[in-house]
Short mmCIF file of C-alpha atoms in Angstrom, two decimals:
data_model
loop_
_atom_site.label_atom_id
_atom_site.label_comp_id
_atom_site.label_asym_id
_atom_site.label_seq_id
_atom_site.Cartn_x
_atom_site.Cartn_y
_atom_site.Cartn_z
CA UNK A 1 126.88 88.99 79.78
CA UNK A 2 128.90 89.88 76.70
CA UNK A 3 129.71 93.10 74.89
CA UNK A 4 127.55 92.05 71.96
CA UNK A 5 124.45 91.52 74.08
CA UNK A 6 121.68 94.02 73.43
CA UNK A 7 120.48 95.42 76.74
CA UNK A 8 117.31 96.79 75.15
CA UNK A 9 116.15 93.26 74.36
CA UNK A 10 116.43 92.34 78.05
CA UNK A 11 114.51 95.47 79.06
CA UNK A 12 111.88 94.62 76.44
CA UNK A 13 111.60 91.03 77.65
CA UNK A 14 111.10 92.26 81.21
CA UNK A 15 108.34 94.69 80.19
CA UNK A 16 106.68 91.99 78.05
CA UNK A 17 106.83 89.48 80.91
CA UNK A 18 105.02 91.96 83.17
CA UNK A 19 102.54 92.56 80.35
CA UNK A 20 101.91 88.82 80.26
CA UNK A 21 101.06 88.88 83.97
CA UNK A 22 98.66 91.78 83.43
CA UNK A 23 96.99 90.02 80.52
CA UNK A 24 96.27 86.83 82.45
CA UNK A 25 94.64 88.75 85.32
CA UNK A 26 92.05 89.96 82.76
CA UNK A 27 92.27 93.47 84.21
CA UNK A 28 91.36 96.53 82.10
CA UNK A 29 93.98 97.02 79.40
CA UNK A 30 94.52 93.29 78.96
CA UNK A 31 94.19 93.57 75.16
CA UNK A 32 97.13 95.99 75.13
CA UNK A 33 99.06 93.68 77.43
CA UNK A 34 98.40 90.84 74.96
CA UNK A 35 101.00 92.48 72.69
CA UNK A 36 103.51 90.77 74.97
CA UNK A 37 102.87 87.38 73.37
CA UNK A 38 104.01 88.09 69.77
CA UNK A 39 106.78 90.30 71.20
CA UNK A 40 108.16 87.40 73.24
CA UNK A 41 107.77 84.96 70.37
CA UNK A 42 109.96 87.12 68.14
CA UNK A 43 112.59 87.45 70.88
CA UNK A 44 112.61 83.67 71.26
CA UNK A 45 114.04 83.41 67.73
CA UNK A 46 117.35 84.89 68.95
CA UNK A 47 120.05 82.73 67.38
CA UNK A 48 121.68 80.31 69.81
CA UNK A 49 124.52 77.90 69.32
CA UNK A 50 124.24 74.34 70.49
CA UNK A 51 122.72 71.03 69.63
CA UNK A 52 119.07 70.05 69.68
CA UNK A 53 119.75 68.53 73.10
CA UNK A 54 120.99 71.91 74.37
CA UNK A 55 117.86 73.60 73.03
CA UNK A 56 115.74 70.95 74.72
CA UNK A 57 117.45 71.65 78.04
CA UNK A 58 116.81 75.36 77.61
CA UNK A 59 113.13 75.11 76.62
CA UNK A 60 111.71 71.64 77.25
CA UNK A 61 113.27 71.03 80.66
CA UNK A 62 111.59 74.14 82.16
CA UNK A 63 108.40 73.06 80.38
CA UNK A 64 108.49 69.66 82.10
CA UNK A 65 109.48 71.04 85.51
CA UNK A 66 106.81 73.73 85.59
CA UNK A 67 104.20 71.39 84.13
CA UNK A 68 104.87 69.14 87.12
CA UNK A 69 104.59 72.08 89.52
CA UNK A 70 101.30 73.25 88.06
CA UNK A 71 100.01 69.67 87.91
CA UNK A 72 100.36 69.65 91.68
CA UNK A 73 98.47 72.96 91.85
CA UNK A 74 95.71 71.65 89.57
CA UNK A 75 95.38 68.48 91.64
CA UNK A 76 95.16 70.52 94.86
CA UNK A 77 92.34 72.58 93.37
CA UNK A 78 90.36 69.50 92.37
CA UNK A 79 90.83 67.85 95.76
CA UNK A 80 89.65 71.04 97.43
CA UNK A 81 86.27 70.74 95.69
CA UNK A 82 86.13 66.95 96.27
CA UNK A 83 86.52 66.15 92.56
CA UNK A 84 88.62 63.26 91.22
CA UNK A 85 92.32 64.17 91.57
CA UNK A 86 93.00 64.22 87.83
CA UNK A 87 89.67 65.60 86.61
CA UNK A 88 91.55 68.61 85.30
CA UNK A 89 93.69 66.58 82.87
CA UNK A 90 93.18 66.95 79.09
CA UNK A 91 95.17 65.07 76.43
CA UNK A 92 96.25 68.29 74.71
CA UNK A 93 98.27 69.16 77.84
CA UNK A 94 100.99 66.87 76.52
CA UNK A 95 101.71 69.73 74.09
CA UNK A 96 100.57 72.76 76.08
CA UNK A 97 101.63 71.90 79.60
CA UNK A 98 99.42 71.83 82.67
CA UNK A 99 98.83 75.60 82.78
CA UNK A 100 97.69 77.91 79.99
CA UNK A 101 100.94 79.88 79.56
CA UNK A 102 103.39 76.99 79.12
CA UNK A 103 102.45 76.31 75.47
CA UNK A 104 105.01 78.90 74.40
CA UNK A 105 107.96 76.70 75.48
CA UNK A 106 107.43 73.58 73.32
CA UNK A 107 106.31 75.84 70.48
CA UNK A 108 109.56 77.82 70.78
CA UNK A 109 111.54 74.55 70.84
CA UNK A 110 109.85 73.37 67.65
CA UNK A 111 110.57 76.75 66.05
CA UNK A 112 114.23 76.60 67.13
CA UNK A 113 114.63 73.13 65.59
CA UNK A 114 112.96 74.11 62.30
CA UNK A 115 114.46 77.62 62.06
CA UNK A 116 117.48 76.61 59.90
CA UNK A 117 115.05 75.43 57.19
CA UNK A 118 113.46 78.88 56.95
CA UNK A 119 116.52 81.14 56.91
CA UNK A 120 116.47 81.64 53.16
CA UNK A 121 114.56 84.87 52.32
CA UNK A 122 112.09 83.07 50.07
CA UNK A 123 111.51 80.39 52.71
CA UNK A 124 110.70 82.72 55.61
CA UNK A 125 108.70 85.16 53.48
CA UNK A 126 106.91 82.42 51.55
CA UNK A 127 106.03 80.46 54.68
CA UNK A 128 104.64 83.58 56.41
CA UNK A 129 102.51 84.46 53.38
CA UNK A 130 101.24 80.89 53.09
CA UNK A 131 100.30 80.77 56.78
CA UNK A 132 98.54 84.15 56.54
CA UNK A 133 96.64 82.97 53.45
CA UNK A 134 95.56 79.73 55.14
CA UNK A 135 94.40 81.63 58.21
CA UNK A 136 92.50 84.11 56.06
CA UNK A 137 90.76 81.36 54.09
CA UNK A 138 90.33 78.63 56.69
CA UNK A 139 90.34 80.65 59.90
CA UNK A 140 92.17 79.80 63.10
CA UNK A 141 92.13 76.12 64.10
CA UNK A 142 89.86 75.42 67.04
CA UNK A 143 91.79 72.42 68.31
CA UNK A 144 94.21 73.07 71.16
CA UNK A 145 97.11 73.88 70.85
CA UNK A 146 96.97 74.53 67.11
CA UNK A 147 94.94 77.70 67.51
CA UNK A 148 97.61 79.15 69.80
CA UNK A 149 100.38 77.94 67.52
CA UNK A 150 98.80 79.56 64.47
CA UNK A 151 98.83 82.87 66.37
CA UNK A 152 102.57 82.49 66.93
CA UNK A 153 103.78 81.31 63.52
CA UNK A 154 104.02 84.72 61.82
CA UNK A 155 105.95 86.38 64.69
CA UNK A 156 108.34 83.43 64.71
CA UNK A 157 108.92 83.62 60.94
CA UNK A 158 109.41 87.39 61.11
CA UNK A 159 112.01 86.87 63.84
CA UNK A 160 113.80 84.26 61.74
CA UNK A 161 113.82 86.65 58.78
CA UNK A 162 115.25 89.42 60.96
CA UNK A 163 118.17 87.42 62.31
CA UNK A 164 118.92 85.74 58.99
CA UNK A 165 118.64 88.72 56.63
CA UNK A 166 118.06 91.92 58.60
CA UNK A 167 115.19 94.24 59.42
CA UNK A 168 114.19 95.02 55.81
CA UNK A 169 113.15 91.46 55.00
CA UNK A 170 111.55 91.15 58.42
CA UNK A 171 109.44 94.26 57.84
CA UNK A 172 108.41 93.07 54.38
CA UNK A 173 107.45 89.67 55.81
CA UNK A 174 105.40 91.27 58.58
CA UNK A 175 103.62 93.83 56.39
CA UNK A 176 102.68 91.47 53.57
CA UNK A 177 101.46 88.71 55.87
CA UNK A 178 99.54 91.24 57.98
CA UNK A 179 97.93 92.70 54.86
CA UNK A 180 96.63 89.25 53.92
CA UNK A 181 95.20 88.77 57.42
CA UNK A 182 93.55 92.18 57.52
CA UNK A 183 91.99 91.74 54.08
CA UNK A 184 90.96 88.11 54.43
CA UNK A 185 90.11 87.70 58.09
CA UNK A 186 89.52 90.94 60.05
CA UNK A 187 90.09 90.19 63.75
CA UNK A 188 91.57 91.91 66.83
CA UNK A 189 94.38 89.33 66.89
CA UNK A 190 95.66 90.71 63.57
CA UNK A 191 96.42 94.03 65.24
CA UNK A 192 98.04 92.24 68.16
CA UNK A 193 100.31 90.23 65.85
CA UNK A 194 101.24 93.30 63.79
CA UNK A 195 101.94 95.71 66.66
CA UNK A 196 103.56 93.22 69.03
CA UNK A 197 105.87 91.90 66.31
CA UNK A 198 106.71 95.42 65.12
CA UNK A 199 107.65 96.46 68.66
CA UNK A 200 109.99 93.47 68.90
CA UNK A 201 111.65 94.41 65.59
CA UNK A 202 112.12 97.97 66.82
CA UNK A 203 113.59 96.72 70.09
CA UNK A 204 116.06 94.44 68.28
CA UNK A 205 117.05 97.14 65.77
CA UNK A 206 118.21 99.59 68.47
CA UNK A 207 121.29 98.55 70.37
CA UNK A 208 121.95 99.44 73.99
CA UNK A 209 125.00 98.28 75.88
CA UNK A 210 124.32 95.49 78.32
CA UNK A 211 124.53 96.39 82.00
CA UNK A 212 124.00 94.59 85.28
CA UNK A 213 120.48 96.04 85.32
CA UNK A 214 119.64 94.73 81.84
CA UNK A 215 121.12 91.36 82.75
CA UNK A 216 118.89 91.27 85.84
CA UNK A 217 115.86 92.17 83.72
CA UNK A 218 116.64 89.34 81.34
CA UNK A 219 116.91 86.78 84.15
CA UNK A 220 113.77 88.04 85.88
CA UNK A 221 111.75 87.94 82.66
CA UNK A 222 112.36 84.20 82.26
CA UNK A 223 111.28 83.43 85.81
CA UNK A 224 108.25 85.73 85.58
CA UNK A 225 107.05 84.07 82.38
CA UNK A 226 107.07 80.56 83.84
CA UNK A 227 106.04 81.25 87.44
CA UNK A 228 103.61 84.21 87.31
CA UNK A 229 100.39 82.13 87.69
CA UNK A 230 101.50 81.45 91.28
CA UNK A 231 101.42 85.20 91.96
CA UNK A 232 97.92 85.46 90.44
CA UNK A 233 96.74 82.48 92.51
CA UNK A 234 98.04 84.11 95.70
CA UNK A 235 96.20 87.33 94.85
CA UNK A 236 92.97 85.50 94.09
CA UNK A 237 93.23 83.50 97.33
CA UNK A 238 93.38 86.86 99.14
CA UNK A 239 90.19 87.85 97.26
CA UNK A 240 91.94 90.65 95.39
CA UNK A 241 90.21 91.54 92.11
CA UNK A 242 90.20 93.95 89.18
CA UNK A 243 93.16 96.35 88.71
CA UNK A 244 94.33 95.68 92.24
CA UNK A 245 94.83 92.00 91.34
CA UNK A 246 96.91 92.96 88.29
CA UNK A 247 99.11 95.34 90.29
CA UNK A 248 99.50 92.84 93.12
CA UNK A 249 100.37 90.02 90.70
CA UNK A 250 102.96 92.13 88.88
CA UNK A 251 104.75 93.00 92.13
CA UNK A 252 104.57 89.49 93.60
CA UNK A 253 105.72 87.89 90.33
CA UNK A 254 108.88 90.02 90.40
CA UNK A 255 109.50 89.14 94.07
CA UNK A 256 108.93 85.45 93.32
CA UNK A 257 111.25 85.64 90.30
CA UNK A 258 113.98 87.19 92.46
CA UNK A 259 113.61 84.42 95.04
CA UNK A 260 113.82 81.73 92.36
CA UNK A 261 116.83 83.40 90.76
CA UNK A 262 118.70 83.66 94.05
CA UNK A 263 117.85 80.04 94.90
CA UNK A 264 119.07 78.66 91.57
CA UNK A 265 122.21 80.83 91.56
CA UNK A 266 122.99 79.63 95.08
CA UNK A 267 122.54 76.00 94.01
CA UNK A 268 124.87 76.49 91.06
CA UNK A 269 127.52 78.10 93.27
CA UNK A 270 127.32 75.21 95.72
CA UNK A 271 127.69 72.71 92.88
CA UNK A 272 130.79 74.52 91.62
CA UNK A 273 132.29 74.56 95.12
CA UNK A 274 131.68 70.81 95.51
CA UNK A 275 133.08 69.89 92.11
#
């Protein structure tokens, strides 16, 4: 935790992670909770130092680990209904992972690698306008994962514009690209992209000093994002439904995140003591 760290971003990530849990339970209000996705995509454009290998460790290693974990879960489900063990497998899972939420990690890695090419104002603005125009004319690709990726491109480019040139260019990029989408292809996702991305810009534009609480929120948000389907599965196995499932999953996902955080911190401490 450093003095320059913005605590509000960590609080925002934590709230968005819980929103992601709520969305995937399909409880009432899930469309509002869906704002979490573009919000998190913008936050993922936070500048980081390091090589491509370091970015791969940060984004692709968790992708591979949790894909393996959820592959075991998927296989257990198929065996339970006496289906072939790998009946659940689809080729697109090489890019999306073995559970629906993991697509955001390889997409964020690709964005992190390509981000330096879009840091010029004309590049980020032009790319966002071009993507919005293509989506307005051609629609959203049906093939997985390209439909999900097209949803995330504008938030990513707005985030790049923000960190490269400030909130003015980011707002211009968001408003112009959103205008093209609203005029050319009216859809509920347009509102989600606009509002979720705008909330992220607001969060990043207001600085709060980092605290132990904000640092905890930041750590928990990462664990919640990758592990929350386990909380939903537990709730469903207990035959909990509707709003009760969403509330249960939110609480259990935080508890599970805390357990994972303590376990990994303990492992790191032991490694340091042995070295």
